[in-house]
Short mmCIF file of C-alpha atoms and ligand atoms in Angstrom, two decimals:
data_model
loop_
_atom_site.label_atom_id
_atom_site.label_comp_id
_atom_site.label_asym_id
_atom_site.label_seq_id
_atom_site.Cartn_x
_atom_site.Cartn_y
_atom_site.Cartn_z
CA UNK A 29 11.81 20.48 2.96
CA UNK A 30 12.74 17.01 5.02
CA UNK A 31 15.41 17.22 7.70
CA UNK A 32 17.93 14.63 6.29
CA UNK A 33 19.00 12.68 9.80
CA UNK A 34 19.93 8.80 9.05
CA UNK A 35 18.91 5.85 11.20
CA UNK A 36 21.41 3.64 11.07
CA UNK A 37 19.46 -0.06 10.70
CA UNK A 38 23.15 -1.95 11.72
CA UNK A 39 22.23 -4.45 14.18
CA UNK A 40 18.72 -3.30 14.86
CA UNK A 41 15.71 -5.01 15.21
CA UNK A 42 13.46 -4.15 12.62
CA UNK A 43 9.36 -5.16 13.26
CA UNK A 44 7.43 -5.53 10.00
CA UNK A 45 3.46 -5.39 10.73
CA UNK A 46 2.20 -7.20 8.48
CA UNK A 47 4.53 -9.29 6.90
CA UNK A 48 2.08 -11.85 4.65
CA UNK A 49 0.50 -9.09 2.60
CA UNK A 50 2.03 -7.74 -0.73
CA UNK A 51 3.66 -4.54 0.74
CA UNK A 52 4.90 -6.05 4.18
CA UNK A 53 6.41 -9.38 2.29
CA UNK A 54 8.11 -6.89 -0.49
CA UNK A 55 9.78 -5.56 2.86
CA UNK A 56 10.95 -8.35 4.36
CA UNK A 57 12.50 -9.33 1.06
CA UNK A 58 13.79 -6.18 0.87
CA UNK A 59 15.48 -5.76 4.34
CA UNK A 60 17.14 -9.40 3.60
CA UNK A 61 19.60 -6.69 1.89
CA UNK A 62 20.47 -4.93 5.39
CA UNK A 63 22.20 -5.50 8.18
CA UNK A 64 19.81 -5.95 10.49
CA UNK A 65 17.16 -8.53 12.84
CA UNK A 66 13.78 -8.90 11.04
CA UNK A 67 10.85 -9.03 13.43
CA UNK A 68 7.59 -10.73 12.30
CA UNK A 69 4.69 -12.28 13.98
CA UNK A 70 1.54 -14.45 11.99
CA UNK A 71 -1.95 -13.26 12.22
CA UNK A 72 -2.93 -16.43 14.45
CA UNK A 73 -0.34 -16.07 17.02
CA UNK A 74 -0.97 -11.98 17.26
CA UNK A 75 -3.89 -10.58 16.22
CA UNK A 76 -2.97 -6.80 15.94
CA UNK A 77 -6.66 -5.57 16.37
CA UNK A 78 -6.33 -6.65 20.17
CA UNK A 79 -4.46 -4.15 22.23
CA UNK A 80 -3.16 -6.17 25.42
CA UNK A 81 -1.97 -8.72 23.14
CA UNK A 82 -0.32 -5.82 20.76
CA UNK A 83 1.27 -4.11 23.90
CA UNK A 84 2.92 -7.79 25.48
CA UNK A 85 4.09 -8.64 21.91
CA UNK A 86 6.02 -5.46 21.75
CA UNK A 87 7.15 -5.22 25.00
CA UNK A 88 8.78 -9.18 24.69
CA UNK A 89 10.24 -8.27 21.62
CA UNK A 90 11.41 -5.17 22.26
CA UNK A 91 11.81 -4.36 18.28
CA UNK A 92 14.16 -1.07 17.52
CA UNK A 93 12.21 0.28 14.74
CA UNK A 94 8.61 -0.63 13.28
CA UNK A 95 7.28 -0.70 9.80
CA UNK A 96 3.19 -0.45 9.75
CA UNK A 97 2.42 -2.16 6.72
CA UNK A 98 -0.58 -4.15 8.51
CA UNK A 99 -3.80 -3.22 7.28
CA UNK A 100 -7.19 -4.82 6.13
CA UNK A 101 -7.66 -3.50 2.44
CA UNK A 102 -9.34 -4.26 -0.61
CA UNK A 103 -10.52 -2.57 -4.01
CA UNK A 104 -13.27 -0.44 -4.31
CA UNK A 105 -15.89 -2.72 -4.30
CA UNK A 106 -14.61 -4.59 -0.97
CA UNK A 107 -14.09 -0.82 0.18
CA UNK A 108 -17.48 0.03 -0.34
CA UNK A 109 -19.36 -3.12 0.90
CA UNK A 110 -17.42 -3.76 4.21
CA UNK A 111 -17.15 -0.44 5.80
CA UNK A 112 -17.17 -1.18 9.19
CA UNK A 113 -14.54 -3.44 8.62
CA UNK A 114 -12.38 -1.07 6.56
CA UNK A 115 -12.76 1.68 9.36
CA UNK A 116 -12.54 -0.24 12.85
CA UNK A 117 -9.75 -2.92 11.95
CA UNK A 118 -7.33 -0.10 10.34
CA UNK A 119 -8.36 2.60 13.18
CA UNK A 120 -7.12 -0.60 15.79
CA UNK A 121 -4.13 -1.78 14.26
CA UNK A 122 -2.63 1.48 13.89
CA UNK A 123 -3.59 2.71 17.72
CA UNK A 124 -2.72 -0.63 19.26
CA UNK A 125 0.62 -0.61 17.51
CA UNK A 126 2.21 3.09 17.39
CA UNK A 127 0.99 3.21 20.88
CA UNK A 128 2.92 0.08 22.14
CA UNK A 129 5.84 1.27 19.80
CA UNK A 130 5.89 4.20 21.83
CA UNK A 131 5.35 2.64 25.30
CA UNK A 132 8.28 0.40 24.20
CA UNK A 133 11.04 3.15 23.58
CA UNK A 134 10.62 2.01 19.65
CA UNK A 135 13.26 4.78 18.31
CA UNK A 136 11.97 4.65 14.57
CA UNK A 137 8.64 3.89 12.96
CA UNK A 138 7.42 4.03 9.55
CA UNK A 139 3.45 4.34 9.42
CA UNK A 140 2.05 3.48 5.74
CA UNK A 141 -0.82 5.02 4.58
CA UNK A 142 -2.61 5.19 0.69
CA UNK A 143 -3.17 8.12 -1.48
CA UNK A 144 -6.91 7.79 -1.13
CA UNK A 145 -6.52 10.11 2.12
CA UNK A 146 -6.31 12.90 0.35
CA UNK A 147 -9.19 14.88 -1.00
CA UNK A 148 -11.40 13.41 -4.11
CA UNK A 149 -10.60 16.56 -6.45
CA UNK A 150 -7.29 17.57 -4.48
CA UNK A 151 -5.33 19.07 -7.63
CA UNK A 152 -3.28 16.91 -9.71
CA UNK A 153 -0.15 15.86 -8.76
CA UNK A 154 -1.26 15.80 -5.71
CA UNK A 155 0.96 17.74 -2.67
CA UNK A 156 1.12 16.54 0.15
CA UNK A 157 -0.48 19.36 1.85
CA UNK A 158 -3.36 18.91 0.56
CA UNK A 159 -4.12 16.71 3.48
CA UNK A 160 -8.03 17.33 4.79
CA UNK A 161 -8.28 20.45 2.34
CA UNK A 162 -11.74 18.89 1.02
CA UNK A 163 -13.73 15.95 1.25
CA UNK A 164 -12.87 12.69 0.24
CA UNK A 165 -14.12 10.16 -2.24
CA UNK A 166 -17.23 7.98 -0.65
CA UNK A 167 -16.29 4.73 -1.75
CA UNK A 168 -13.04 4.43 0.40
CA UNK A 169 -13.39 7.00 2.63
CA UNK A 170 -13.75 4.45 5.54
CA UNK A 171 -10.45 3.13 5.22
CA UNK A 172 -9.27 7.08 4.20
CA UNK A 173 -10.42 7.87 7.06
CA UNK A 174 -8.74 5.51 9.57
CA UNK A 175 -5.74 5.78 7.34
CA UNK A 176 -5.50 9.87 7.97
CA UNK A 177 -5.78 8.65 11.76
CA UNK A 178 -2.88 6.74 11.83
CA UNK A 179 -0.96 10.12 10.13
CA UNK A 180 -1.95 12.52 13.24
CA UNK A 181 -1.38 9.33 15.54
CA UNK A 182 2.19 10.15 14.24
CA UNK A 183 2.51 13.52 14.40
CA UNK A 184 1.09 14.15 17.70
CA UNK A 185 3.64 11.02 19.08
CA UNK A 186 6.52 13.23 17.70
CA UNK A 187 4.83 16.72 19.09
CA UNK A 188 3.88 15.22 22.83
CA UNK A 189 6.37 12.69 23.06
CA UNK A 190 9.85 13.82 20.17
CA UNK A 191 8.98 10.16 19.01
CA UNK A 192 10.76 10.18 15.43
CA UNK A 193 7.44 8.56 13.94
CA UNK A 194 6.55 9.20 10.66
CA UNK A 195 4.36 8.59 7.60
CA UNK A 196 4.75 7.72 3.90
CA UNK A 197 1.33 7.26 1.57
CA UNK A 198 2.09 4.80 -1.66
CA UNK A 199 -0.11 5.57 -4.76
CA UNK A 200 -1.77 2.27 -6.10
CA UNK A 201 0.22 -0.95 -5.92
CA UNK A 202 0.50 -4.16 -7.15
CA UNK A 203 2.78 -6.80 -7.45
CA UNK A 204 3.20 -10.60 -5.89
CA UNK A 205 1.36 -11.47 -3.21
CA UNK A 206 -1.78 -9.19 -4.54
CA UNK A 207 -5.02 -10.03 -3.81
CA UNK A 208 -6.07 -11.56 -7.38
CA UNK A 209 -10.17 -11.83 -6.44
CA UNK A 210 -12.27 -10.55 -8.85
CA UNK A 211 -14.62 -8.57 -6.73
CA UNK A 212 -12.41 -7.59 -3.45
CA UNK A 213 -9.24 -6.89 -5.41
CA UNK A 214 -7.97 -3.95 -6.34
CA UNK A 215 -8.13 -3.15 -10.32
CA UNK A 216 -4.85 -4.19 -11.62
CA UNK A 217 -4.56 -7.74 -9.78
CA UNK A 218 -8.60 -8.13 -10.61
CA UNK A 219 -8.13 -6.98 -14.39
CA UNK A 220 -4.93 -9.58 -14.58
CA UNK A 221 -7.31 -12.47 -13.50
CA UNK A 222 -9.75 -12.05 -15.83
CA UNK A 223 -7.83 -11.21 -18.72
CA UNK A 224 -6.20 -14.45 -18.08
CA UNK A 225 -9.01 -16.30 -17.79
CA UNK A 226 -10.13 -14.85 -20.95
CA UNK A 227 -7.61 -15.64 -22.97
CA UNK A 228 -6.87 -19.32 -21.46
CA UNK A 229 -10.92 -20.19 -22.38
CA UNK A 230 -11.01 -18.23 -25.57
CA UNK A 231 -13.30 -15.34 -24.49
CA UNK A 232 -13.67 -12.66 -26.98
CA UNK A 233 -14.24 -9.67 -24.52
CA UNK A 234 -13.20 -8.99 -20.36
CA UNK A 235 -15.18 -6.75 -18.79
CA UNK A 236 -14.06 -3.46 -17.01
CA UNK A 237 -15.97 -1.90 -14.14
CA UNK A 238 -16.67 2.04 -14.94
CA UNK A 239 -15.93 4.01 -17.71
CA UNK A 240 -12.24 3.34 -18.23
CA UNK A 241 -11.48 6.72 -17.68
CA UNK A 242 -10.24 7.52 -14.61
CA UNK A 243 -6.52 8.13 -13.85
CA UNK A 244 -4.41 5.85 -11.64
CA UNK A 245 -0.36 5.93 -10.99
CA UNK A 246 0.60 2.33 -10.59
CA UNK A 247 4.13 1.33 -8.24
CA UNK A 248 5.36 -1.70 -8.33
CA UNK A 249 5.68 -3.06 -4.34
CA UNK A 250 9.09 -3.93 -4.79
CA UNK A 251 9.62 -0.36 -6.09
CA UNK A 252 7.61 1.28 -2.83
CA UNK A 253 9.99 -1.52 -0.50
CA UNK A 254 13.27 0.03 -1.51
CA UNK A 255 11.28 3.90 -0.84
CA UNK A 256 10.63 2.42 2.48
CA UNK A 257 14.02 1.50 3.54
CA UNK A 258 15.22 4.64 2.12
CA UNK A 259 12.99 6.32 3.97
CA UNK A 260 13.09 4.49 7.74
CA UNK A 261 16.99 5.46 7.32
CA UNK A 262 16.51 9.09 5.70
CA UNK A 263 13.00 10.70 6.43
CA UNK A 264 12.81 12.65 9.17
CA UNK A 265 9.75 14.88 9.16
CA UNK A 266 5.98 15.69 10.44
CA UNK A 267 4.50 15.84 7.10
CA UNK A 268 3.23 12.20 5.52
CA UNK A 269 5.60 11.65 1.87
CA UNK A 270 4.28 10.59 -1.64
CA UNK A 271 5.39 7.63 -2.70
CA UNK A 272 4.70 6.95 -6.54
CA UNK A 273 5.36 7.04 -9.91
CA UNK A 274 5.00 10.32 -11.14
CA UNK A 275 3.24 9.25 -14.05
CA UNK A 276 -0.47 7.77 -14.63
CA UNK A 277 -2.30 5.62 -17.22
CA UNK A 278 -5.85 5.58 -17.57
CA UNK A 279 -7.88 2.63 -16.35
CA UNK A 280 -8.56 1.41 -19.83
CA UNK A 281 -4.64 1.84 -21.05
CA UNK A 282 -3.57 -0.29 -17.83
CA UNK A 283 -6.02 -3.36 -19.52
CA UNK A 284 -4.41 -2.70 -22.71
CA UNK A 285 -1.18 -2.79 -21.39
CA UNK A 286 -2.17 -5.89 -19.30
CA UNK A 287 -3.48 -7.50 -22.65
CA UNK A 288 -0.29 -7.14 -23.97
CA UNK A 289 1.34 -8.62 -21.11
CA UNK A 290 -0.68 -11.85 -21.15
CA UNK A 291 -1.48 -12.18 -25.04
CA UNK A 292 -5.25 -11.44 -25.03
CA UNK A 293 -6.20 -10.28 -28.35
CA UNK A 294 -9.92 -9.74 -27.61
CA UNK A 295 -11.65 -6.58 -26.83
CA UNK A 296 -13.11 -4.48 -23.73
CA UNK A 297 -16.36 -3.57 -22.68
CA UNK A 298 -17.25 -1.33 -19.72
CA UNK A 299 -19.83 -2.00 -16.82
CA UNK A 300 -21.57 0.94 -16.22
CA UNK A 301 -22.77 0.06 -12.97
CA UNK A 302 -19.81 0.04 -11.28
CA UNK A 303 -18.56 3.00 -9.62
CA UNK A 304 -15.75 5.35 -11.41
CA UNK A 305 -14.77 6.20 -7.90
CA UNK A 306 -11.66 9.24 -8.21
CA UNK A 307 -11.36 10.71 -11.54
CA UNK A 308 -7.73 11.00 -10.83
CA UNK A 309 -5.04 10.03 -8.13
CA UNK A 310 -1.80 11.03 -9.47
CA UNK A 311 1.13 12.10 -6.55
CA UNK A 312 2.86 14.94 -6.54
CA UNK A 313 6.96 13.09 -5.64
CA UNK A 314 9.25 15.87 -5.91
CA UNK A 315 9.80 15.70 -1.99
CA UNK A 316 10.81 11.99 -2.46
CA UNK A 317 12.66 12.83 -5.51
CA UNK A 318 14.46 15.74 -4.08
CA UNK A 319 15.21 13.29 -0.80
CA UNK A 320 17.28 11.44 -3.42
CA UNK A 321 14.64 7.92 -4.22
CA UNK A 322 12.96 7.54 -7.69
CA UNK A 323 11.32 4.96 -9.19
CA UNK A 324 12.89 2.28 -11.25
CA UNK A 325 10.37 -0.58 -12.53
CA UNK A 326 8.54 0.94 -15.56
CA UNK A 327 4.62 -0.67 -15.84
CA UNK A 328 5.16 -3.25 -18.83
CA UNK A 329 8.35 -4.87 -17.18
CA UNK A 330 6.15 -4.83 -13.46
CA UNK A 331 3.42 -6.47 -15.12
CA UNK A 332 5.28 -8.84 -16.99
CA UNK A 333 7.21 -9.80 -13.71
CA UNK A 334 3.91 -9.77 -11.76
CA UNK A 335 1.83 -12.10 -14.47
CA UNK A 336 5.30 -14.96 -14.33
CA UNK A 337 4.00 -14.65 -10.43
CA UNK A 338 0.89 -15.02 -11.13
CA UNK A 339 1.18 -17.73 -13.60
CA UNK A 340 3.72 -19.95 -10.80
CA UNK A 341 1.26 -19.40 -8.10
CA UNK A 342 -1.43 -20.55 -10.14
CA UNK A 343 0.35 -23.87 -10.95
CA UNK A 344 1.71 -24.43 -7.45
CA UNK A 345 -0.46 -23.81 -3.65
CA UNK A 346 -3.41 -21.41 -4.98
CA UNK A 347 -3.49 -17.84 -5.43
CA UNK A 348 -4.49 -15.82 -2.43
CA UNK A 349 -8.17 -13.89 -2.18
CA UNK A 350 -8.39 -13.06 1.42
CA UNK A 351 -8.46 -9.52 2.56
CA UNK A 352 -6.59 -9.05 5.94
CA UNK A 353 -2.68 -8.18 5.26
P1 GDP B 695 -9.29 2.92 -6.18
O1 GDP B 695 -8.02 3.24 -6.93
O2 GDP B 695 -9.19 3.16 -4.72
O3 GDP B 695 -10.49 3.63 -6.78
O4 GDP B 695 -9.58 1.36 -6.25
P2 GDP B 695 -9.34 0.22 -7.36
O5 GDP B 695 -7.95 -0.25 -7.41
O6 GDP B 695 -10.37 -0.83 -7.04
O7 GDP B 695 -9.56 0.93 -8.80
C1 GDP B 695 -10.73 1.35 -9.16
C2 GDP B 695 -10.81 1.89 -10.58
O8 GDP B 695 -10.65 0.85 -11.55
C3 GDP B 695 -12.22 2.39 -10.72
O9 GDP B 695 -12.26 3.40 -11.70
C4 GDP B 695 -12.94 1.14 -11.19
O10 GDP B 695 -14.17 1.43 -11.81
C5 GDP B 695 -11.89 0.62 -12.20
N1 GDP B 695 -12.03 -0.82 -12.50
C6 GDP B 695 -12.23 -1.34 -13.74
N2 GDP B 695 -12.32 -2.67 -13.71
C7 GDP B 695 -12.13 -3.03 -12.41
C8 GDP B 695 -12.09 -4.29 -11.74
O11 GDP B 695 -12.25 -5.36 -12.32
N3 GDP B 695 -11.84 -4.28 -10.39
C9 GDP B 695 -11.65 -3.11 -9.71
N4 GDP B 695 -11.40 -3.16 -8.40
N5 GDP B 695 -11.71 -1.89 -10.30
C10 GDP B 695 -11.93 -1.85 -11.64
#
């Protein structure tokens, strides 16, 4: 079990990577509760994929602590069609910045990762040793793949170097700030869009990709901010930690639950040419949970909170589609 040895976040400067995507905004917002400096630098005065510029950012800034929540991502079509992308931005960000945080005498850093690095049929929940105990599933295993990178970056830092780096992998999340696109989003911000758009022009049916049977847990990102937090002060260990739920919905009871949400009284019907992808992705949390952190937005009330996002952003500046956090 996880060491329990607090780092005290009084008066320290805290970097967040990433600070425009969902996850790295829900952090900022979340650290506005602490007492401490929050760090953040936009893509087009830093772009994290260059090294030099990485290293002389860091060392100006000197930042105390370092949350990696900078990452190019996408759903599983984006996953799928831009692999070189998915793999060489991801591999870069996380070298060029646990690397500098090291150079820099950084004395904590969080590293994010996704629950898509573990196997495709790792058993369910899954533990988090079941790390590279089987293959993984092909359509993100680009962006798996980088992402499992960026957990041994970690753990060899602490091994070589006694850097107190470590790594916590989120289950699927969604939330403001998602991407909303309906091809390069993930399912739950895509599935929001166009049951929307449905209902506002009166379409009897929305269409979902696959069968509608695979398994996904769903966190909200505020929930996973307040893990993070919990964690940069608390977890202290070379093993990655589950972040999620502990529950899962199929893919067809998340539209169903969405339709709720939004109103849509019409029906689904399912694309068989899309990919399935992992039958199921449900995390094992009973570290977490035994570290003291649970969850506490249930799906309807994160959905209902995310679709009053969606609908403001939709009447104000434009809802985002990019894909770089
Ligand atoms: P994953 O969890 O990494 O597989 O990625 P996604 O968040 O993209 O979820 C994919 C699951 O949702 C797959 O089973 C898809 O077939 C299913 N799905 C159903 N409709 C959609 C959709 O409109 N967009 C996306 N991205 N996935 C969908």
């Amino acid at each position: 079990m996880a060491a329990m040895t607090d780092f005290d976040l009084t008066g320290k400067r805290i970097w967040v990577a990433g600070h425009r995507g969902m996850v790295g905004s829900a952090i900022v917002r979340r650290l506005h509760q602490e007492p401490c400096e929050i760090l953040s630098v936009s893509h087009s005065d830093l772009d994290l994929r260059r090294q030099a510029a990485v290293e002389e950012w860091t060392a100006k800034q000197r930042p105390d602590a370092v949350i990696v929540a900078a990452a190019t991502v996408g759903g599983i079509h984006a996953n799928a069609s831009r692999p070189a992308d998915f793999i060489s931005d991801n591999l870069a960000i996380e070298q060029n910045i646990i690397n500098a945080a090291y150079q820099n005498g950084v004395s904590k850093l969080l590293f994010l990762g996704s629950s898509c690095i573990y196997p495709r049929l790792a058993p369910q929940p899954i533990d988090e040793e079941s790390l590279l105990t089987g293959p993984l599933e092909p359509t993100n295993e680009w962006y798996a793949i980088a992402k499992i990178v960026g957990i041994k970056l970690c753990q060899a830092y602490r091994r070589q170097h006694g850097c107190r780096f470590v790594s916590a992998m989120p289950t699927n999340l969604y939330g403001p700030e998602d991407n909303f696109d309906l091809t390069g989003g993930h399912v739950l911000p895509s599935l929001l869009a166009k049951i929307h758009r449905a209902k506002v022009e009166g379409g009897k049916t929305v269409e979902i990709w696959g069968t509608g049977t695979p398994r996904r847990e769903f966190l909200h990102v505020d929930d996973l901010a307040d893990a993070v937090v919990f964690l940069l002060r608390h977890y202290e260990d070379d093993l990655p930690i589950n972040v999620g739920t502990g529950v899962d919905v199929t893919i067809l009871e998340v539209a169903e639950a969405i339709a709720q949400v939004v109103g849509f009284e019409g029906s689904f019907v399912f694309d068989s040419s899309k990919p399935d992808g992992t039958p199921r992705k449900l995390l094992n949390v009973s570290r977490l949970s035994a570290l003291g952190w649970q969850s506490k937005i249930p799906l309807l009330d994160g959905l209902r909170q995310t679709y009053r996002w969606y609908l403001d952003r939709l009447s104000g500046p434009g809802v985002r589609g990019g894909q770089a956090h």
